[in-house]
PDB file of C-alpha atoms and ligand atoms in Angstrom:
ATOM      1  CA  MET A   1      35.512 -27.253   3.739  1.00 68.00           C
ATOM      2  CA  ARG A   2      33.925 -24.102   2.342  1.00 73.00           C
ATOM      3  CA  PHE A   3      37.279 -22.251   2.526  1.00 77.00           C
ATOM      4  CA  LEU A   4      38.670 -24.674  -0.082  1.00 84.00           C
ATOM      5  CA  LEU A   5      35.699 -24.146  -2.351  1.00 89.00           C
ATOM      6  CA  GLN A   6      35.426 -20.372  -1.916  1.00 90.00           C
ATOM      7  CA  PRO A   7      38.095 -19.353  -4.510  1.00 91.00           C
ATOM      8  CA  LEU A   8      36.334 -21.493  -7.117  1.00 94.00           C
ATOM      9  CA  LEU A   9      33.006 -19.867  -6.266  1.00 94.00           C
ATOM     10  CA  TYR A  10      34.527 -16.411  -6.839  1.00 95.00           C
ATOM     11  CA  VAL A  11      35.723 -17.563 -10.266  1.00 95.00           C
ATOM     12  CA  TRP A  12      32.406 -19.291 -11.134  1.00 96.00           C
ATOM     13  CA  ALA A  13      30.462 -16.126 -10.267  1.00 96.00           C
ATOM     14  CA  GLY A  14      33.250 -13.990 -11.783  1.00 96.00           C
ATOM     15  CA  PRO A  15      31.588 -12.826 -15.014  1.00 96.00           C
ATOM     16  CA  ALA A  16      28.720 -11.186 -13.097  1.00 97.00           C
ATOM     17  CA  SER A  17      31.123  -9.870 -10.428  1.00 98.00           C
ATOM     18  CA  LEU A  18      33.158  -8.230 -13.192  1.00 98.00           C
ATOM     19  CA  ILE A  19      30.094  -6.309 -14.395  1.00 97.00           C
ATOM     20  CA  GLY A  20      29.443  -5.335 -10.768  1.00 97.00           C
ATOM     21  CA  LEU A  21      33.047  -4.196 -10.333  1.00 98.00           C
ATOM     22  CA  LEU A  22      32.884  -1.991 -13.435  1.00 98.00           C
ATOM     23  CA  LEU A  23      29.700  -0.369 -12.127  1.00 97.00           C
ATOM     24  CA  GLY A  24      31.312  -0.115  -8.680  1.00 98.00           C
ATOM     25  CA  VAL A  25      34.309   1.733 -10.103  1.00 98.00           C
ATOM     26  CA  ALA A  26      31.886   4.083 -11.883  1.00 98.00           C
ATOM     27  CA  ALA A  27      30.222   4.649  -8.493  1.00 98.00           C
ATOM     28  CA  LEU A  28      33.574   5.440  -6.845  1.00 98.00           C
ATOM     29  CA  LEU A  29      34.480   7.880  -9.624  1.00 98.00           C
ATOM     30  CA  THR A  30      31.199   9.737  -9.083  1.00 98.00           C
ATOM     31  CA  GLY A  31      31.377  10.171  -5.314  1.00 98.00           C
ATOM     32  CA  GLY A  32      30.251   6.700  -4.230  1.00 98.00           C
ATOM     33  CA  ARG A  33      31.817   4.578  -1.504  1.00 98.00           C
ATOM     34  CA  ALA A  34      32.826   0.931  -1.100  1.00 98.00           C
ATOM     35  CA  GLN A  35      32.817  -1.473   1.832  1.00 98.00           C
ATOM     36  CA  ARG A  36      33.403  -5.188   2.356  1.00 97.00           C
ATOM     37  CA  ARG A  37      30.748  -7.221   4.183  1.00 96.00           C
ATOM     38  CA  SER A  38      30.475 -11.030   4.482  1.00 91.00           C
ATOM     39  CA  GLY A  39      32.962 -11.653   1.662  1.00 92.00           C
ATOM     40  CA  VAL A  40      31.064  -9.337  -0.652  1.00 97.00           C
ATOM     41  CA  LEU A  41      32.169  -5.986  -2.054  1.00 98.00           C
ATOM     42  CA  GLU A  42      29.438  -3.387  -1.648  1.00 98.00           C
ATOM     43  CA  PHE A  43      29.281  -0.051  -3.482  1.00 98.00           C
ATOM     44  CA  TYR A  44      26.795   2.692  -2.717  1.00 98.00           C
ATOM     45  CA  GLY A  45      26.082   6.250  -3.742  1.00 98.00           C
ATOM     46  CA  GLY A  46      27.271   7.993  -6.919  1.00 97.00           C
ATOM     47  CA  ALA A  47      26.522   6.173 -10.159  1.00 97.00           C
ATOM     48  CA  ALA A  48      25.350   3.073  -8.217  1.00 97.00           C
ATOM     49  CA  ALA A  49      22.526   5.076  -6.620  1.00 97.00           C
ATOM     50  CA  TRP A  50      21.662   6.719  -9.927  1.00 96.00           C
ATOM     51  CA  LEU A  51      21.563   3.365 -11.726  1.00 95.00           C
ATOM     52  CA  LEU A  52      19.287   1.776  -9.103  1.00 95.00           C
ATOM     53  CA  ARG A  53      16.910   4.735  -9.313  1.00 94.00           C
ATOM     54  CA  HIS A  54      16.800   5.091 -13.098  1.00 92.00           C
ATOM     55  CA  ALA A  55      17.777   1.893 -14.932  1.00 85.00           C
ATOM     56  CA  PRO A  56      14.923   0.151 -16.734  1.00 79.00           C
ATOM     57  CA  LEU A  57      13.737  -3.150 -15.136  1.00 74.00           C
ATOM     58  CA  VAL A  58      15.504  -2.360 -11.848  1.00 74.00           C
ATOM     59  CA  GLY A  59      12.597  -0.185 -10.670  1.00 76.00           C
ATOM     60  CA  ASN A  60      14.109   2.000  -7.907  1.00 83.00           C
ATOM     61  CA  ALA A  61      15.648  -0.968  -6.087  1.00 90.00           C
ATOM     62  CA  MET A  62      17.387  -0.455  -2.740  1.00 94.00           C
ATOM     63  CA  ALA A  63      20.172  -2.809  -3.835  1.00 96.00           C
ATOM     64  CA  MET A  64      21.190  -5.190  -6.602  1.00 96.00           C
ATOM     65  CA  THR A  65      23.585  -8.154  -6.607  1.00 97.00           C
ATOM     66  CA  LEU A  66      26.010  -8.985  -9.399  1.00 98.00           C
ATOM     67  CA  GLY A  67      28.066 -12.024  -8.347  1.00 98.00           C
ATOM     68  CA  HIS A  68      30.076 -11.066  -5.263  1.00 98.00           C
ATOM     69  CA  VAL A  69      29.342  -7.372  -5.776  1.00 98.00           C
ATOM     70  CA  VAL A  70      26.293  -5.611  -4.356  1.00 98.00           C
ATOM     71  CA  LEU A  71      25.301  -2.130  -5.518  1.00 98.00           C
ATOM     72  CA  GLY A  72      23.200  -0.025  -3.184  1.00 97.00           C
ATOM     73  CA  GLN A  73      21.618   3.396  -3.140  1.00 97.00           C
ATOM     74  CA  THR A  74      22.860   4.120   0.420  1.00 97.00           C
ATOM     75  CA  ALA A  75      24.828   2.396   3.212  1.00 97.00           C
ATOM     76  CA  ALA A  76      21.640   2.221   5.314  1.00 97.00           C
ATOM     77  CA  GLY A  77      19.775   0.606   2.411  1.00 96.00           C
ATOM     78  CA  LEU A  78      22.520  -1.995   2.077  1.00 97.00           C
ATOM     79  CA  ASP A  79      22.140  -2.837   5.787  1.00 96.00           C
ATOM     80  CA  ILE A  80      18.411  -3.420   5.279  1.00 94.00           C
ATOM     81  CA  ALA A  81      18.831  -5.394   2.041  1.00 95.00           C
ATOM     82  CA  ARG A  82      21.925  -7.432   3.022  1.00 96.00           C
ATOM     83  CA  ARG A  83      20.104 -10.607   4.060  1.00 95.00           C
ATOM     84  CA  HIS A  84      18.133 -10.675   0.805  1.00 96.00           C
ATOM     85  CA  GLU A  85      21.164  -9.840  -1.348  1.00 97.00           C
ATOM     86  CA  LEU A  86      23.317 -12.526   0.326  1.00 97.00           C
ATOM     87  CA  VAL A  87      20.808 -15.108  -0.866  1.00 97.00           C
ATOM     88  CA  HIS A  88      21.401 -13.820  -4.404  1.00 98.00           C
ATOM     89  CA  VAL A  89      25.170 -14.109  -3.830  1.00 98.00           C
ATOM     90  CA  ARG A  90      24.650 -17.799  -2.912  1.00 97.00           C
ATOM     91  CA  GLN A  91      22.495 -18.187  -6.053  1.00 98.00           C
ATOM     92  CA  TYR A  92      25.319 -16.776  -8.203  1.00 98.00           C
ATOM     93  CA  GLU A  93      27.684 -19.236  -6.484  1.00 97.00           C
ATOM     94  CA  ARG A  94      25.304 -22.062  -7.419  1.00 97.00           C
ATOM     95  CA  TRP A  95      24.506 -21.025 -11.002  1.00 97.00           C
ATOM     96  CA  GLY A  96      27.564 -18.962 -12.020  1.00 97.00           C
ATOM     97  CA  PRO A  97      27.294 -17.471 -15.511  1.00 96.00           C
ATOM     98  CA  LEU A  98      23.907 -19.153 -15.965  1.00 97.00           C
ATOM     99  CA  PHE A  99      22.294 -17.074 -13.213  1.00 97.00           C
ATOM    100  CA  LEU A 100      21.552 -13.875 -15.162  1.00 96.00           C
ATOM    101  CA  PRO A 101      20.059 -15.611 -18.239  1.00 97.00           C
ATOM    102  CA  LEU A 102      18.061 -17.978 -15.981  1.00 97.00           C
ATOM    103  CA  TYR A 103      16.816 -15.071 -13.878  1.00 97.00           C
ATOM    104  CA  ALA A 104      15.716 -13.181 -17.003  1.00 96.00           C
ATOM    105  CA  TRP A 105      14.067 -16.273 -18.476  1.00 97.00           C
ATOM    106  CA  LEU A 106      12.147 -17.027 -15.245  1.00 97.00           C
ATOM    107  CA  SER A 107      10.973 -13.401 -15.009  1.00 95.00           C
ATOM    108  CA  LEU A 108       9.779 -13.571 -18.587  1.00 96.00           C
ATOM    109  CA  TRP A 109       8.079 -16.922 -17.887  1.00 97.00           C
ATOM    110  CA  MET A 110       6.291 -15.490 -14.833  1.00 96.00           C
ATOM    111  CA  TRP A 111       5.144 -12.481 -16.859  1.00 96.00           C
ATOM    112  CA  TRP A 112       3.929 -14.816 -19.617  1.00 97.00           C
ATOM    113  CA  GLN A 113       1.899 -16.732 -17.006  1.00 96.00           C
ATOM    114  CA  GLY A 114       0.286 -13.496 -15.822  1.00 97.00           C
ATOM    115  CA  ARG A 115       2.290 -13.479 -12.590  1.00 97.00           C
ATOM    116  CA  ASP A 116       4.607 -10.834 -11.145  1.00 94.00           C
ATOM    117  CA  PRO A 117       7.942 -11.110 -13.020  1.00 93.00           C
ATOM    118  CA  TYR A 118       9.817  -9.883  -9.928  1.00 92.00           C
ATOM    119  CA  ARG A 119       8.020 -11.198  -6.822  1.00 93.00           C
ATOM    120  CA  ASP A 120       7.097 -14.557  -8.388  1.00 96.00           C
ATOM    121  CA  ASN A 121      10.556 -15.226  -9.813  1.00 96.00           C
ATOM    122  CA  PRO A 122      11.772 -18.324  -7.856  1.00 97.00           C
ATOM    123  CA  PHE A 123      15.137 -16.650  -7.174  1.00 97.00           C
ATOM    124  CA  GLU A 124      13.342 -13.706  -5.555  1.00 96.00           C
ATOM    125  CA  ARG A 125      10.952 -15.961  -3.663  1.00 96.00           C
ATOM    126  CA  GLU A 126      13.949 -17.738  -2.110  1.00 97.00           C
ATOM    127  CA  ALA A 127      15.528 -14.380  -1.186  1.00 96.00           C
ATOM    128  CA  PHE A 128      12.306 -12.980   0.303  1.00 94.00           C
ATOM    129  CA  ALA A 129      11.768 -16.223   2.262  1.00 94.00           C
ATOM    130  CA  ALA A 130      15.235 -15.860   3.808  1.00 89.00           C
ATOM    131  CA  GLU A 131      14.252 -12.438   5.136  1.00 84.00           C
ATOM    132  CA  GLU A 132      11.680 -14.212   7.329  1.00 79.00           C
ATOM    133  CA  LEU A 133      14.190 -16.614   8.927  1.00 72.00           C
ATOM    134  CA  PRO A 134      15.768 -15.930  12.322  1.00 64.00           C
ATOM    135  CA  PRO A 135      19.318 -14.411  12.192  1.00 59.00           C
ATOM    136  CA  GLY A 136      22.109 -16.815  11.252  1.00 54.00           C
ATOM    137  CA  GLN A 137      20.018 -19.110   9.088  1.00 52.00           C
ATOM    138  CA  VAL A 138      20.700 -17.507   5.722  1.00 46.00           C
ATOM    139  CA  GLY A 139      22.344 -19.801   3.154  1.00 41.00           C
TER     140      GLY A 139
HETATM  141 ZN1   ZN B   1      16.147  -9.885  -4.943  1.00 59.68          ZN
END
């Protein structure tokens, strides 16, 4: 049944994927590489690595998900982060264009409550929890 739904999920998460694709192309033009894993386009190296190291709020992340696009610093880092990032892909499929504003709002809300805006964000808590599950049980 999911194969019927999948094209719609790509469209629903499309606005964020488009941002990811633009950054991915920038990565390719600056020496980065691309690969496809689990229906997701991954870019690493080049501008993607630079962005993850230097962009404000990202905080030297190993990887970052934008719809069906994942940016990573290195291929090895993407392997380590894949389980976590695939949870974010499923979250984009659930929330579509609402995901990024909701994510930002929840981070701000956590910060306002004196909690960690990253680790206590419910989207991150779900992704970190999935890292603890045995293989094959991710969303
Ligand atoms: Zn995360």
